[in-house]
mmCIF file with all atom_site columns, C-alpha atoms and ligand atoms in Angstrom:
data_model
loop_
_atom_site.group_PDB
_atom_site.id
_atom_site.type_symbol
_atom_site.label_atom_id
_atom_site.label_alt_id
_atom_site.label_comp_id
_atom_site.label_asym_id
_atom_site.label_entity_id
_atom_site.label_seq_id
_atom_site.pdbx_PDB_ins_code
_atom_site.Cartn_x
_atom_site.Cartn_y
_atom_site.Cartn_z
_atom_site.occupancy
_atom_site.B_iso_or_equiv
_atom_site.pdbx_formal_charge
_atom_site.auth_seq_id
_atom_site.auth_comp_id
_atom_site.auth_asym_id
_atom_site.auth_atom_id
_atom_site.pdbx_PDB_model_num
ATOM   1   C  CA  . UNK A 1 1   ? -4.556  12.235  14.857  1.00 89.00 ? 1   UNK A CA  1
ATOM   2   C  CA  . UNK A 1 2   ? -3.915  8.677   13.776  1.00 98.00 ? 2   UNK A CA  1
ATOM   3   C  CA  . UNK A 1 3   ? -1.179  7.675   11.444  1.00 98.00 ? 3   UNK A CA  1
ATOM   4   C  CA  . UNK A 1 4   ? -1.186  4.837   8.752   1.00 98.00 ? 4   UNK A CA  1
ATOM   5   C  CA  . UNK A 1 5   ? 1.280   3.396   6.182   1.00 98.00 ? 5   UNK A CA  1
ATOM   6   C  CA  . UNK A 1 6   ? 0.578   3.202   2.474   1.00 99.00 ? 6   UNK A CA  1
ATOM   7   C  CA  . UNK A 1 7   ? 2.461   2.008   -0.647  1.00 99.00 ? 7   UNK A CA  1
ATOM   8   C  CA  . UNK A 1 8   ? 1.816   2.755   -4.533  1.00 99.00 ? 8   UNK A CA  1
ATOM   9   C  CA  . UNK A 1 9   ? 2.692   -0.535  -5.734  1.00 99.00 ? 9   UNK A CA  1
ATOM   10  C  CA  . UNK A 1 10  ? 4.938   -1.100  -9.038  1.00 99.00 ? 10  UNK A CA  1
ATOM   11  C  CA  . UNK A 1 11  ? 2.081   -1.394  -11.520 1.00 99.00 ? 11  UNK A CA  1
ATOM   12  C  CA  . UNK A 1 12  ? 0.585   1.919   -10.710 1.00 99.00 ? 12  UNK A CA  1
ATOM   13  C  CA  . UNK A 1 13  ? 4.066   3.565   -10.511 1.00 99.00 ? 13  UNK A CA  1
ATOM   14  C  CA  . UNK A 1 14  ? 4.566   2.254   -13.969 1.00 98.00 ? 14  UNK A CA  1
ATOM   15  C  CA  . UNK A 1 15  ? 1.563   3.620   -15.517 1.00 98.00 ? 15  UNK A CA  1
ATOM   16  C  CA  . UNK A 1 16  ? 2.056   7.194   -14.114 1.00 98.00 ? 16  UNK A CA  1
ATOM   17  C  CA  . UNK A 1 17  ? -0.689  7.005   -11.547 1.00 98.00 ? 17  UNK A CA  1
ATOM   18  C  CA  . UNK A 1 18  ? 1.160   8.424   -8.643  1.00 98.00 ? 18  UNK A CA  1
ATOM   19  C  CA  . UNK A 1 19  ? -0.468  11.836  -9.032  1.00 98.00 ? 19  UNK A CA  1
ATOM   20  C  CA  . UNK A 1 20  ? -3.864  10.544  -9.547  1.00 98.00 ? 20  UNK A CA  1
ATOM   21  C  CA  . UNK A 1 21  ? -3.680  8.325   -6.497  1.00 99.00 ? 21  UNK A CA  1
ATOM   22  C  CA  . UNK A 1 22  ? -2.239  10.811  -4.244  1.00 98.00 ? 22  UNK A CA  1
ATOM   23  C  CA  . UNK A 1 23  ? -4.859  13.386  -5.390  1.00 98.00 ? 23  UNK A CA  1
ATOM   24  C  CA  . UNK A 1 24  ? -7.660  10.981  -4.117  1.00 98.00 ? 24  UNK A CA  1
ATOM   25  C  CA  . UNK A 1 25  ? -5.813  10.704  -0.866  1.00 98.00 ? 25  UNK A CA  1
ATOM   26  C  CA  . UNK A 1 26  ? -5.335  14.323  -0.455  1.00 98.00 ? 26  UNK A CA  1
ATOM   27  C  CA  . UNK A 1 27  ? -9.004  15.214  -1.458  1.00 98.00 ? 27  UNK A CA  1
ATOM   28  C  CA  . UNK A 1 28  ? -10.213 12.717  1.219   1.00 98.00 ? 28  UNK A CA  1
ATOM   29  C  CA  . UNK A 1 29  ? -8.585  14.896  3.933   1.00 98.00 ? 29  UNK A CA  1
ATOM   30  C  CA  . UNK A 1 30  ? -5.501  12.834  4.746   1.00 98.00 ? 30  UNK A CA  1
ATOM   31  C  CA  . UNK A 1 31  ? -2.230  14.275  4.986   1.00 98.00 ? 31  UNK A CA  1
ATOM   32  C  CA  . UNK A 1 32  ? 0.814   12.874  3.417   1.00 98.00 ? 32  UNK A CA  1
ATOM   33  C  CA  . UNK A 1 33  ? 3.568   13.376  6.242   1.00 98.00 ? 33  UNK A CA  1
ATOM   34  C  CA  . UNK A 1 34  ? 6.375   11.091  5.013   1.00 98.00 ? 34  UNK A CA  1
ATOM   35  C  CA  . UNK A 1 35  ? 7.197   9.664   1.491   1.00 98.00 ? 35  UNK A CA  1
ATOM   36  C  CA  . UNK A 1 36  ? 10.050  7.988   -0.375  1.00 98.00 ? 36  UNK A CA  1
ATOM   37  C  CA  . UNK A 1 37  ? 10.450  6.267   -3.585  1.00 98.00 ? 37  UNK A CA  1
ATOM   38  C  CA  . UNK A 1 38  ? 12.483  3.110   -4.027  1.00 98.00 ? 38  UNK A CA  1
ATOM   39  C  CA  . UNK A 1 39  ? 12.662  -0.392  -5.239  1.00 98.00 ? 39  UNK A CA  1
ATOM   40  C  CA  . UNK A 1 40  ? 12.159  -3.028  -2.693  1.00 98.00 ? 40  UNK A CA  1
ATOM   41  C  CA  . UNK A 1 41  ? 14.706  -5.809  -2.205  1.00 98.00 ? 41  UNK A CA  1
ATOM   42  C  CA  . UNK A 1 42  ? 13.474  -9.490  -1.721  1.00 98.00 ? 42  UNK A CA  1
ATOM   43  C  CA  . UNK A 1 43  ? 14.193  -9.408  1.945   1.00 98.00 ? 43  UNK A CA  1
ATOM   44  C  CA  . UNK A 1 44  ? 12.492  -6.241  2.465   1.00 98.00 ? 44  UNK A CA  1
ATOM   45  C  CA  . UNK A 1 45  ? 9.363   -7.410  0.695   1.00 98.00 ? 45  UNK A CA  1
ATOM   46  C  CA  . UNK A 1 46  ? 9.456   -10.744 2.412   1.00 98.00 ? 46  UNK A CA  1
ATOM   47  C  CA  . UNK A 1 47  ? 9.825   -9.209  5.733   1.00 98.00 ? 47  UNK A CA  1
ATOM   48  C  CA  . UNK A 1 48  ? 7.007   -6.849  4.990   1.00 98.00 ? 48  UNK A CA  1
ATOM   49  C  CA  . UNK A 1 49  ? 4.642   -9.470  3.941   1.00 98.00 ? 49  UNK A CA  1
ATOM   50  C  CA  . UNK A 1 50  ? 5.823   -12.036 6.555   1.00 97.00 ? 50  UNK A CA  1
ATOM   51  C  CA  . UNK A 1 51  ? 2.267   -12.676 7.686   1.00 97.00 ? 51  UNK A CA  1
ATOM   52  C  CA  . UNK A 1 52  ? 1.384   -14.101 4.187   1.00 98.00 ? 52  UNK A CA  1
ATOM   53  C  CA  . UNK A 1 53  ? 4.488   -16.435 4.261   1.00 98.00 ? 53  UNK A CA  1
ATOM   54  C  CA  . UNK A 1 54  ? 2.489   -19.589 4.147   1.00 98.00 ? 54  UNK A CA  1
ATOM   55  C  CA  . UNK A 1 55  ? -0.038  -18.383 1.435   1.00 98.00 ? 55  UNK A CA  1
ATOM   56  C  CA  . UNK A 1 56  ? 0.171   -19.862 -2.047  1.00 98.00 ? 56  UNK A CA  1
ATOM   57  C  CA  . UNK A 1 57  ? 0.421   -16.171 -3.512  1.00 98.00 ? 57  UNK A CA  1
ATOM   58  C  CA  . UNK A 1 58  ? 3.568   -15.133 -1.317  1.00 98.00 ? 58  UNK A CA  1
ATOM   59  C  CA  . UNK A 1 59  ? 6.380   -15.920 -3.879  1.00 98.00 ? 59  UNK A CA  1
ATOM   60  C  CA  . UNK A 1 60  ? 4.521   -14.144 -6.611  1.00 98.00 ? 60  UNK A CA  1
ATOM   61  C  CA  . UNK A 1 61  ? 3.576   -11.240 -4.451  1.00 98.00 ? 61  UNK A CA  1
ATOM   62  C  CA  . UNK A 1 62  ? 7.121   -10.719 -3.533  1.00 98.00 ? 62  UNK A CA  1
ATOM   63  C  CA  . UNK A 1 63  ? 8.301   -10.912 -7.108  1.00 98.00 ? 63  UNK A CA  1
ATOM   64  C  CA  . UNK A 1 64  ? 5.785   -8.216  -8.162  1.00 99.00 ? 64  UNK A CA  1
ATOM   65  C  CA  . UNK A 1 65  ? 6.450   -6.013  -5.172  1.00 99.00 ? 65  UNK A CA  1
ATOM   66  C  CA  . UNK A 1 66  ? 10.130  -6.035  -6.067  1.00 98.00 ? 66  UNK A CA  1
ATOM   67  C  CA  . UNK A 1 67  ? 9.563   -5.777  -9.864  1.00 98.00 ? 67  UNK A CA  1
ATOM   68  C  CA  . UNK A 1 68  ? 9.957   -1.977  -9.888  1.00 98.00 ? 68  UNK A CA  1
ATOM   69  C  CA  . UNK A 1 69  ? 9.846   1.220   -8.068  1.00 98.00 ? 69  UNK A CA  1
ATOM   70  C  CA  . UNK A 1 70  ? 7.259   1.918   -5.301  1.00 99.00 ? 70  UNK A CA  1
ATOM   71  C  CA  . UNK A 1 71  ? 6.146   4.928   -3.458  1.00 99.00 ? 71  UNK A CA  1
ATOM   72  C  CA  . UNK A 1 72  ? 6.221   4.279   0.342   1.00 99.00 ? 72  UNK A CA  1
ATOM   73  C  CA  . UNK A 1 73  ? 4.258   6.853   2.309   1.00 99.00 ? 73  UNK A CA  1
ATOM   74  C  CA  . UNK A 1 74  ? 2.824   7.789   5.794   1.00 98.00 ? 74  UNK A CA  1
ATOM   75  C  CA  . UNK A 1 75  ? -0.550  9.381   6.156   1.00 98.00 ? 75  UNK A CA  1
ATOM   76  C  CA  . UNK A 1 76  ? -2.144  11.346  8.987   1.00 98.00 ? 76  UNK A CA  1
ATOM   77  C  CA  . UNK A 1 77  ? -5.679  12.157  9.906   1.00 98.00 ? 77  UNK A CA  1
ATOM   78  C  CA  . UNK A 1 78  ? -8.737  11.374  11.914  1.00 96.00 ? 78  UNK A CA  1
ATOM   79  C  CA  . UNK A 1 79  ? -9.457  7.661   11.699  1.00 98.00 ? 79  UNK A CA  1
ATOM   80  C  CA  . UNK A 1 80  ? -6.714  7.520   9.205   1.00 98.00 ? 80  UNK A CA  1
ATOM   81  C  CA  . UNK A 1 81  ? -6.345  3.571   9.051   1.00 98.00 ? 81  UNK A CA  1
ATOM   82  C  CA  . UNK A 1 82  ? -9.952  2.954   8.423   1.00 98.00 ? 82  UNK A CA  1
ATOM   83  C  CA  . UNK A 1 83  ? -10.584 5.911   6.156   1.00 98.00 ? 83  UNK A CA  1
ATOM   84  C  CA  . UNK A 1 84  ? -7.634  5.062   3.925   1.00 98.00 ? 84  UNK A CA  1
ATOM   85  C  CA  . UNK A 1 85  ? -8.661  1.201   4.014   1.00 98.00 ? 85  UNK A CA  1
ATOM   86  C  CA  . UNK A 1 86  ? -12.148 2.451   2.608   1.00 98.00 ? 86  UNK A CA  1
ATOM   87  C  CA  . UNK A 1 87  ? -10.646 4.882   0.155   1.00 98.00 ? 87  UNK A CA  1
ATOM   88  C  CA  . UNK A 1 88  ? -8.452  2.005   -1.233  1.00 98.00 ? 88  UNK A CA  1
ATOM   89  C  CA  . UNK A 1 89  ? -11.373 -0.488  -1.563  1.00 98.00 ? 89  UNK A CA  1
ATOM   90  C  CA  . UNK A 1 90  ? -11.433 -4.143  -1.312  1.00 98.00 ? 90  UNK A CA  1
ATOM   91  C  CA  . UNK A 1 91  ? -8.331  -6.233  -1.992  1.00 98.00 ? 91  UNK A CA  1
ATOM   92  C  CA  . UNK A 1 92  ? -9.863  -7.845  -4.987  1.00 98.00 ? 92  UNK A CA  1
ATOM   93  C  CA  . UNK A 1 93  ? -10.678 -4.946  -7.340  1.00 98.00 ? 93  UNK A CA  1
ATOM   94  C  CA  . UNK A 1 94  ? -13.579 -6.997  -8.770  1.00 97.00 ? 94  UNK A CA  1
ATOM   95  C  CA  . UNK A 1 95  ? -15.328 -6.549  -5.361  1.00 98.00 ? 95  UNK A CA  1
ATOM   96  C  CA  . UNK A 1 96  ? -13.975 -3.003  -4.751  1.00 98.00 ? 96  UNK A CA  1
ATOM   97  C  CA  . UNK A 1 97  ? -16.680 -0.205  -4.488  1.00 98.00 ? 97  UNK A CA  1
ATOM   98  C  CA  . UNK A 1 98  ? -17.151 2.506   -7.324  1.00 98.00 ? 98  UNK A CA  1
ATOM   99  C  CA  . UNK A 1 99  ? -14.753 5.487   -6.731  1.00 97.00 ? 99  UNK A CA  1
ATOM   100 C  CA  . UNK A 1 100 ? -12.251 3.524   -4.743  1.00 98.00 ? 100 UNK A CA  1
ATOM   101 C  CA  . UNK A 1 101 ? -8.543  3.612   -5.708  1.00 98.00 ? 101 UNK A CA  1
ATOM   102 C  CA  . UNK A 1 102 ? -8.451  -0.146  -6.401  1.00 98.00 ? 102 UNK A CA  1
ATOM   103 C  CA  . UNK A 1 103 ? -11.770 0.011   -8.389  1.00 98.00 ? 103 UNK A CA  1
ATOM   104 C  CA  . UNK A 1 104 ? -10.299 2.793   -10.553 1.00 98.00 ? 104 UNK A CA  1
ATOM   105 C  CA  . UNK A 1 105 ? -6.787  1.956   -10.892 1.00 98.00 ? 105 UNK A CA  1
ATOM   106 C  CA  . UNK A 1 106 ? -6.013  -1.795  -10.044 1.00 98.00 ? 106 UNK A CA  1
ATOM   107 C  CA  . UNK A 1 107 ? -4.984  -4.170  -12.785 1.00 98.00 ? 107 UNK A CA  1
ATOM   108 C  CA  . UNK A 1 108 ? -5.544  -7.423  -10.879 1.00 98.00 ? 108 UNK A CA  1
ATOM   109 C  CA  . UNK A 1 109 ? -6.028  -8.985  -7.500  1.00 98.00 ? 109 UNK A CA  1
ATOM   110 C  CA  . UNK A 1 110 ? -2.302  -9.017  -7.060  1.00 98.00 ? 110 UNK A CA  1
ATOM   111 C  CA  . UNK A 1 111 ? -1.456  -5.815  -9.042  1.00 98.00 ? 111 UNK A CA  1
ATOM   112 C  CA  . UNK A 1 112 ? -3.995  -3.780  -6.922  1.00 98.00 ? 112 UNK A CA  1
ATOM   113 C  CA  . UNK A 1 113 ? -2.023  -0.551  -7.105  1.00 98.00 ? 113 UNK A CA  1
ATOM   114 C  CA  . UNK A 1 114 ? -2.173  0.197   -3.366  1.00 99.00 ? 114 UNK A CA  1
ATOM   115 C  CA  . UNK A 1 115 ? -1.272  -0.960  0.121   1.00 99.00 ? 115 UNK A CA  1
ATOM   116 C  CA  . UNK A 1 116 ? -2.627  0.354   3.477   1.00 98.00 ? 116 UNK A CA  1
ATOM   117 C  CA  . UNK A 1 117 ? -2.192  -0.817  6.892   1.00 98.00 ? 117 UNK A CA  1
ATOM   118 C  CA  . UNK A 1 118 ? -5.269  -2.858  8.054   1.00 98.00 ? 118 UNK A CA  1
ATOM   119 C  CA  . UNK A 1 119 ? -5.078  -1.835  11.868  1.00 98.00 ? 119 UNK A CA  1
ATOM   120 C  CA  . UNK A 1 120 ? -3.434  0.702   13.982  1.00 98.00 ? 120 UNK A CA  1
ATOM   121 C  CA  . UNK A 1 121 ? -1.096  -2.062  15.383  1.00 98.00 ? 121 UNK A CA  1
ATOM   122 C  CA  . UNK A 1 122 ? -0.279  -2.922  11.815  1.00 98.00 ? 122 UNK A CA  1
ATOM   123 C  CA  . UNK A 1 123 ? 0.294   0.744   11.000  1.00 98.00 ? 123 UNK A CA  1
ATOM   124 C  CA  . UNK A 1 124 ? 2.716   1.192   13.877  1.00 98.00 ? 124 UNK A CA  1
ATOM   125 C  CA  . UNK A 1 125 ? 4.847   -1.860  12.815  1.00 98.00 ? 125 UNK A CA  1
ATOM   126 C  CA  . UNK A 1 126 ? 4.774   -0.834  9.124   1.00 98.00 ? 126 UNK A CA  1
ATOM   127 C  CA  . UNK A 1 127 ? 5.731   2.737   9.849   1.00 98.00 ? 127 UNK A CA  1
ATOM   128 C  CA  . UNK A 1 128 ? 8.581   1.668   11.828  1.00 98.00 ? 128 UNK A CA  1
ATOM   129 C  CA  . UNK A 1 129 ? 9.514   -0.788  9.179   1.00 98.00 ? 129 UNK A CA  1
ATOM   130 C  CA  . UNK A 1 130 ? 10.126  1.741   6.435   1.00 98.00 ? 130 UNK A CA  1
ATOM   131 C  CA  . UNK A 1 131 ? 10.369  4.918   8.326   1.00 98.00 ? 131 UNK A CA  1
ATOM   132 C  CA  . UNK A 1 132 ? 11.879  3.691   11.717  1.00 94.00 ? 132 UNK A CA  1
ATOM   133 C  CA  . UNK A 1 133 ? 15.456  5.151   11.430  1.00 69.00 ? 133 UNK A CA  1
ATOM   134 C  CA  . UNK A 1 134 ? 14.342  8.891   11.769  1.00 54.00 ? 134 UNK A CA  1
HETATM 135 O  O1  . LIG B 2 .   ? -3.621  -5.602  0.627   1.00 56.87 ? 1   LIG B O1  1
HETATM 136 P  P1  . LIG B 2 .   ? -4.679  -6.112  1.612   1.00 56.87 ? 1   LIG B P1  1
HETATM 137 O  O2  . LIG B 2 .   ? -4.517  -6.035  3.073   1.00 56.87 ? 1   LIG B O2  1
HETATM 138 O  O3  . LIG B 2 .   ? -6.150  -5.636  1.195   1.00 56.87 ? 1   LIG B O3  1
HETATM 139 O  O4  . LIG B 2 .   ? -4.826  -7.714  1.221   1.00 56.87 ? 1   LIG B O4  1
HETATM 140 P  P2  . LIG B 2 .   ? -4.014  -8.900  2.087   1.00 56.87 ? 1   LIG B P2  1
HETATM 141 O  O5  . LIG B 2 .   ? -4.912  -10.004 2.159   1.00 56.87 ? 1   LIG B O5  1
HETATM 142 O  O6  . LIG B 2 .   ? -3.110  -8.421  3.337   1.00 56.87 ? 1   LIG B O6  1
HETATM 143 O  O7  . LIG B 2 .   ? -2.957  -9.431  0.859   1.00 56.87 ? 1   LIG B O7  1
HETATM 144 C  C1  . LIG B 2 .   ? -1.690  -8.606  0.622   1.00 56.87 ? 1   LIG B C1  1
HETATM 145 C  C2  . LIG B 2 .   ? -1.568  -8.582  -0.981  1.00 56.87 ? 1   LIG B C2  1
HETATM 146 O  O8  . LIG B 2 .   ? -1.436  -9.659  -1.377  1.00 56.87 ? 1   LIG B O8  1
HETATM 147 C  C3  . LIG B 2 .   ? -2.951  -7.864  -1.575  1.00 56.87 ? 1   LIG B C3  1
HETATM 148 O  O9  . LIG B 2 .   ? -3.024  -6.588  -1.666  1.00 56.87 ? 1   LIG B O9  1
HETATM 149 C  C4  . LIG B 2 .   ? -2.556  -8.515  -3.107  1.00 56.87 ? 1   LIG B C4  1
HETATM 150 O  O10 . LIG B 2 .   ? -1.539  -7.651  -3.780  1.00 56.87 ? 1   LIG B O10 1
HETATM 151 C  C5  . LIG B 2 .   ? -1.822  -9.891  -2.888  1.00 56.87 ? 1   LIG B C5  1
HETATM 152 N  N1  . LIG B 2 .   ? -2.694  -10.829 -2.738  1.00 56.87 ? 1   LIG B N1  1
HETATM 153 C  C6  . LIG B 2 .   ? -2.818  -11.740 -3.863  1.00 56.87 ? 1   LIG B C6  1
HETATM 154 O  O11 . LIG B 2 .   ? -1.904  -11.738 -4.853  1.00 56.87 ? 1   LIG B O11 1
HETATM 155 N  N2  . LIG B 2 .   ? -3.775  -12.949 -4.117  1.00 56.87 ? 1   LIG B N2  1
HETATM 156 C  C7  . LIG B 2 .   ? -4.585  -13.187 -2.860  1.00 56.87 ? 1   LIG B C7  1
HETATM 157 N  N3  . LIG B 2 .   ? -5.422  -13.975 -2.897  1.00 56.87 ? 1   LIG B N3  1
HETATM 158 C  C8  . LIG B 2 .   ? -4.693  -12.093 -1.963  1.00 56.87 ? 1   LIG B C8  1
HETATM 159 C  C9  . LIG B 2 .   ? -3.880  -11.182 -1.877  1.00 56.87 ? 1   LIG B C9  1
HETATM 160 MG MG1 . LIG B 2 .   ? -2.999  -6.935  4.330   1.00 56.87 ? 2   LIG B MG1 1
#
């Protein structure tokens, strides 16, 4: 059993899409094993996205991610990292495959509704970053 980390981003929470997105996740066979809702602080979002610090979209991304509540969660399942990335679809919703979360529910490249860890190493770091105290 593998774990991965995900976020339902502020645009999707605002549009009442938590239920629809979690339904797709659960129907794919992944299990939600941790979840918490909160509004991220700037330092939290900056630390989480530190790998993108030098990218031109970093400031805007941090503003967006702190613009309202998000749902933070941990998923468990076979090949959870890869299977959840596939279910999310490409970063740019215009390039996401039909039926994927981003194709169905993203508003833009930035406001693409969901985050998912991109490797088992990222998953371990990201789970610890948000759920490390327990
Ligand atoms: O989220 P994912 O791993 O698919 O993509 P990323 O390359 O790690 O980028 C992180 C997030 O930054 C994306 O999910 C978008 O919200 C945002 N982004 C953006 O606003 N503009 C870009 N050109 C690339 C990413
Ligand atoms: Mg990424």
